[in-house]
Amino acid sequence: MWRHLNLRWIVGAALLLLIATAGGAVSAAQNQVKNPDTLIEATIGGPETLDPAWGYDTASGEVIQNVYDTLIFPKADSASEFVPMLSTNVPSVADGTISKDGLTYTFHIRQGVKFQNGDDLTPFTVKYSFERDLIQDRAGGPIWILLDPILNVGTWDSFVAGVAKKMGVADQYAKDLKAFDPTKPGTYTATMKQVDQKAFNEMAGHFQIKGNDFIVRLAKPAAYFLSTLVGNWGSIVDWTWVTSKGVGGWNGGAATWRFFHNPKAEQSKLFSEMNGTGPYKLASWDRVNKKVILVRNDHYWRTSAAVKTAIIEGIDEFSTRFLLFQKGDADMIYVPRQNVGQVDPLVAELCTPKAGGPDFTMPANRDKCQATGNKNATLRLFKDLGENLNQGVYFQYDINPTSKYIGSGKMDGQGVPPEFFSDINVRKGFAYAFQYKTYIQQAWLGEAVQPTGPIPASLPFNNPENPIYFYSMNDAKAEFQMAWGGTGHIVAGPNGVLDSAQVLTEDDVIKGDTIQPGPDGVLETSALGDDQIVVDKTGELWNKGFDLTLLYNTGNAQRKTATQIFQKNIQNLNPKFSITIQSEAWPQYLKDLIAGNLTMFVIGWLEDFHDPHDWVVPLMASYGAFSGFQGKTLLDYAKAHWDALINSASVELNKAKRQADYNKLQLWYFEQAPSVVTVQALGRHYEQLWVKGWFYNPLYPGQYFYNMSK
Amino acid sequence: MKFIKPHRRTHLRTARPKPQGVFTSRASAYRLRQFQDYLARRRRGLRWLSQRVRRSPLAIIGLVLVLFFSFVALAAPWLAPPPSGARNPYMIPRASFRPYPEPPESAAWRSFPPDWHKHPLGLTGDQYDIYYGIIWGTRTAFRVGFEVTFSIVFVGVLLGALAGFFGKRIDNLIMRVVDIFLSLPALIGAIVLVSFMGKGLNSVIIAFIVFGWPFYARLTRGEVLRVKEVDYVNAARASGASNLRIIFRHILPNAISPVVAAATLDIGSQMVGVATLSFLGLGSPEGYADWGQLASFARNWIVGSAGDPTQYWYVIAFPGIALLLFVLSFALLGDAFQEILDPRMRGEGR
Amino acid sequence: MIAFIIRRLVILPVIILGVTLITYAMFSLLSPAEQLAAYVSSPTQLHGGTAAVERLIHTYGLDRPIWERYLNWLDNIFHGKLGWSTYANMWVSQAIAAYFPATLELAIYSFIPVIIVGIWLGVLSAVKQNTIIDHLTRIMAILGWGFPSFVLAIFLILIFFGILGWFPPGRLSTWADLVVSNLTSFHFIRYTGLNTIDGILNWRWDITWNAFRHLVGPVFTISFLEWAILLRVMRASMLEVLRQDYVRTARAKGLPERVVIKKHARRNALISAVTVGGLLVLGFFTGGAITETVYNYRGLGYFFVFSATQLDSAAIMGTALVISGGVVLTNLIVDVLYAIIDPRVRLE
């Protein structure tokens, strides 16, 4: 028996020892600066690529912004002003660097700048960088942003096809292109070669080098051109390095670009290597641990960055990020909205913008920060940061008749007809049935604002006076009664003025002539109007009812809540109304979106460049990323009414006229209600107290470590 | 599921002289006797089994737990009445649209059944009611456990019996397919299938069926091979019984006991498998009464808040305990069956 | 014996081919638009509407016939690439090689307690059949067998890290990670990729110790689930052996019980315990996937689960293939080993 005892004793003792020493090894020394030479950011996800012309996600953009420089850069505390960077000037009409017709932009290229491998920055490599952007134009990539102002096309392929058409070989070209296989040079036919070279030369004609100047000639006077240059696609790469043997990238020639066009992520030669002029160099991209390690560029053309190393780590689990943060092992982390309550007791300094609403920039000064008085707190929190991100619920006007989500597919109470949402009263009924304030208060914990239409408040040419929908069960009811064959009219209330509809909610309490919040503590009403919709005849929809499935893509709590609010309120309107909520993983959601199966989709738009053009295009144009998926009825409507106005607004150089155009578009969007624009989120930024110099600029894709010290 | 006494005792009793010749009356009399024998065997088997179960304290605990969960599942509408106007009782109601959990309120326990509107076990992430979710989740647990287990036992036993009985090519074919499927661990295979099929509870159930049956096929085949050559089967064969009859009447009843024991054990673990996928976000939709899904909410709240690491203990504790007890109940029962039905486990004398 | 091994080796590729077939059959359940999700992480990348979708589908060859893509994939496997993983941003084979050391480290440390405790308790339980020790052991085994690994892992994190702060998740603490990534003045050489071993080889015991602390949680979770398997088999075979004639003879000779159990019974019971080797490996992959995910321990299982939730098809299929290869190979080794050590077994 002693042997058993022996074994037991050994195991027991080993365990004890392990536990005891492990416990003893933990000694938290909190207040001194941890890892003073390293800035560590723990966030979610990771870059898809390191190629500036390929990346179209914020994680890639963040790395690229720290390693590459652009011609111009966002001004520290502004989203719509720029400062010189690799160009010594920000082009303007005043000094003649933008021509009067708004077509020609001149950049004076900075001299004496070196790439991280020692090569010189030249106007030639600037020109090469832009040409490389345009010819690479990968499917689903960001290059449309540059193609639109410079060549006035949507894709590089369509530009080349246009050239082929002009040459009269469109058919032959299309045929050859279909048979073309980049791995077999033999399939590159003479016709293709001719067309490709002609197209390339035509494109290259838009860029010009004059001495030390780089001149861009636009195809249309796009007023927003400068704002497109600060994205990662505006980065300047080094021709000598890209074409070197080690990298093997495109040599800049007209004859070879075809083989570097539309690469997959891994086929792009700059996929995992970087050589920019920026403040940090890439040390390693550890794709197993989702970690990008950057080290300071000691030969930076400005003063070198303050901190030697910067690490961006992708940790998907919030709990793990929070633990690192608590131990001081991360300097800043991403905190999802629902988890802020866990972190807040650790906040020692709270920085909020000026009272009375969101701030869309956060200057570098610390005047606005106040001590919270929390004990043992070690963090600083910036609140109410206006993100250029709108959440909305987009209706599908022509649901695929084979969709599983429309029940019987008929107006018989057991489903909805595919054209359900092409009825404007249905869309408005949904818009009125949404509890905007409850949604902001509860799902967003109060940190969001209701947008005034497709263009958020943080953008130029936003119209703050644009009407918005508000929660009103009466209006929702009237709209649903008028839908599908009902009729009605609006009458003014006792004051004889038509202003807005009367609002009565289930929760709010009317006392005298003011409305006070009900038991849920949230005031739903936005205006106390006294207009009334008088319904003369209820439509088929109201009489028969409907059954509909709303879908959101899994993993987004706020989007789920939005659909649940619709469900709760609309089912309360009429016992014959039935809404089912269903979640789908992104792949299935994407498939259903593309196939038109979704009855509506809940989605957010994050701007690519800071101009209303980047908002009206995705939300309103017939080729938009969102409106393009809302059904043929809306597509036709947009083609007939909106596309021309969107285009003319984008090339309007007169600010007042431009404003008028955008006001018109915003009001039009309200009247048609193709979507319910729910919130513009206000962000938060948490950091350790020892981090210095951080400020908010909504144009940064992530952290710009050059500003920070420790 | 019928519980049959183990093969050892049975075939001793049924080994009788092979009836030869074509005397139909004798043949039918033989069949009648055989059927009576079979009934008696079943009766005695059940009595014997229940005796053994009664003698094992662990099995009793398991049985009590199973009965308890059955009660909860049946009484769900009484224990946690769905909110008025709810069209699907399996969707857990949200107390509000806020995202964070809230602790249990003891006031809810002043009445019985407790009023879930006062959240007796607290609210998990997105303010879903934990008590409601656990009560209705019991039904999901039973449904999932039984659906998966019955299906895989059915398919597995059928194919295993065919392979074992017919042998040769059929055996070879079936067993190679079994080999292929067994080389993917069921959970891994299920994850692959579900991620390609699209998430959802039904996909997960299908996936576990697809990757679960080979185990039973192999088990049944082994038993069938052993039973197939014993005397009374030869006797039945000689008396001209059809293959199907031999398989279902004579072979399977005597080969099934290890399958029954394994299946009882499996009900709980299949449920855990499905819950695991829900935990990973591949199973039931958010807000569906499913314990794995309730537990998955815990991932974001596990660390509590600064200075109070156990602030959200209830988010994992209650769903975790429910999962554990459910699995335990069937495991105890199944383990006892295995102990009783598997002669190797019985031991002698000591 | 050799004929047996050869026959098993011949069957091996057949099984692997079968696995590729069923994996690809499952993959083909995805429509081209669904496969697109791996390349389009957000609808904001769909500028241009349906035209953009068509261009993307064509670029990634999602519209090609399924058999052609299957052959392509097989070709890819033969060239050792297994396709491009959009989750890991590298070739799947590269990713598997990169994630493998972490899993190997976990496996090594998990099997030690499994084997020691599993065998010890199994023998003890059989020797003391139907006593309180036996009952307790069986309850432990049932618990281990049935405890949902994710619940156990979360409980352990809650207690041993949330409250006590002893065993953190992940593979290394940040400071240790900086050392291993060569971001400090210390020149750290990656010999094996196993942190505990590399720490010793670089004479950095603090790294080894740190790695150990991160291993405790996952190792305990996995081994708690695994030793139940071994324990059950050990107990059963021990019970059987104890009934054999030679044990009775040994007892009758008047040998002390301790010697009877150690010299005669346990050794023979151990032989049949070898047969569960395959089961253990199977259980390790299953339990490991969940455990690694919950502990944020970046190994193969973590990679598999995350690529599954993000529908990285190539990674899902590639990892599944490698896992099944591992299982098949283990089974082969176990069979051969069993044949060698147990003279009673006749290989047909």
Tab-separated table of C-alpha atoms in Angstrom, chain A residues 318-319 321-322 325-326 333-348 350 374 379-385 387 440-448 558 681-687, chain B residues 98-101 126 300-301 303-307 311-312:
chain	number	residue	atom	x	y	z
A	318	PHE	CA	-13.518	41.022	-24.507
A	319	SER	CA	-12.761	39.305	-21.197
A	321	ARG	CA	-8.655	42.245	-23.448
A	322	PHE	CA	-10.086	43.603	-20.237
A	325	PHE	CA	-6.006	46.256	-19.511
A	326	GLN	CA	-6.553	45.792	-15.797
A	333	ILE	CA	-8.346	48.404	-25.671
A	334	TYR	CA	-11.545	48.256	-27.624
A	335	VAL	CA	-14.538	48.058	-25.268
A	336	PRO	CA	-17.885	47.028	-26.798
A	337	ARG	CA	-20.738	49.249	-25.795
A	338	GLN	CA	-22.410	46.650	-23.584
A	339	ASN	CA	-19.259	46.170	-21.488
A	340	VAL	CA	-18.522	49.786	-20.605
A	341	GLY	CA	-20.084	49.340	-17.166
A	342	GLN	CA	-17.367	46.844	-16.265
A	343	VAL	CA	-14.541	49.186	-17.153
A	344	ASP	CA	-15.942	52.463	-15.852
A	345	PRO	CA	-15.058	51.939	-12.164
A	346	LEU	CA	-11.413	52.051	-13.284
A	347	VAL	CA	-11.709	55.455	-14.920
A	348	ALA	CA	-9.743	58.155	-13.087
A	350	LEU	CA	-13.095	61.588	-17.780
A	374	ASN	CA	-12.791	56.668	-8.352
A	379	LEU	CA	-7.654	54.812	-16.776
A	380	ARG	CA	-8.642	57.787	-18.848
A	381	LEU	CA	-11.874	57.811	-20.807
A	382	PHE	CA	-12.831	59.980	-23.771
A	383	LYS	CA	-16.566	60.019	-24.311
A	384	ASP	CA	-19.064	61.029	-26.968
A	385	LEU	CA	-16.667	60.781	-29.891
A	387	GLU	CA	-18.037	58.395	-35.372
A	440	ILE	CA	-30.508	55.111	-27.972
A	441	GLN	CA	-31.081	55.096	-24.225
A	442	GLN	CA	-31.047	51.349	-23.730
A	443	ALA	CA	-29.203	49.632	-26.558
A	444	TRP	CA	-26.591	52.381	-26.931
A	445	LEU	CA	-26.628	53.402	-23.261
A	446	GLY	CA	-27.508	56.930	-24.296
A	447	GLU	CA	-24.423	57.437	-26.403
A	448	ALA	CA	-25.764	57.942	-29.898
A	558	GLN	CA	-27.716	46.613	-31.295
A	681	ALA	CA	-23.040	56.170	-32.720
A	682	LEU	CA	-20.884	58.118	-30.320
A	683	GLY	CA	-17.697	56.291	-29.512
A	684	ARG	CA	-15.481	55.915	-26.465
A	685	HIS	CA	-11.748	55.625	-26.091
A	686	TYR	CA	-10.146	54.114	-23.002
A	687	GLU	CA	-6.440	54.377	-22.260
B	98	ARG	CA	-30.323	47.224	-22.207
B	99	PRO	CA	-27.259	45.075	-22.843
B	100	TYR	CA	-25.855	44.250	-19.402
B	101	PRO	CA	-26.848	41.502	-16.890
B	126	ASP	CA	-29.015	41.600	-23.269
B	300	ASN	CA	-18.378	38.428	-22.195
B	301	TRP	CA	-19.164	38.780	-18.523
B	303	VAL	CA	-14.350	38.785	-15.589
B	304	GLY	CA	-16.912	40.904	-13.789
B	305	SER	CA	-16.039	44.530	-13.342
B	306	ALA	CA	-12.961	46.125	-11.926
B	307	GLY	CA	-12.554	45.189	-8.284
B	311	GLN	CA	-20.066	40.374	-10.077
B	312	TYR	CA	-21.797	38.350	-12.793
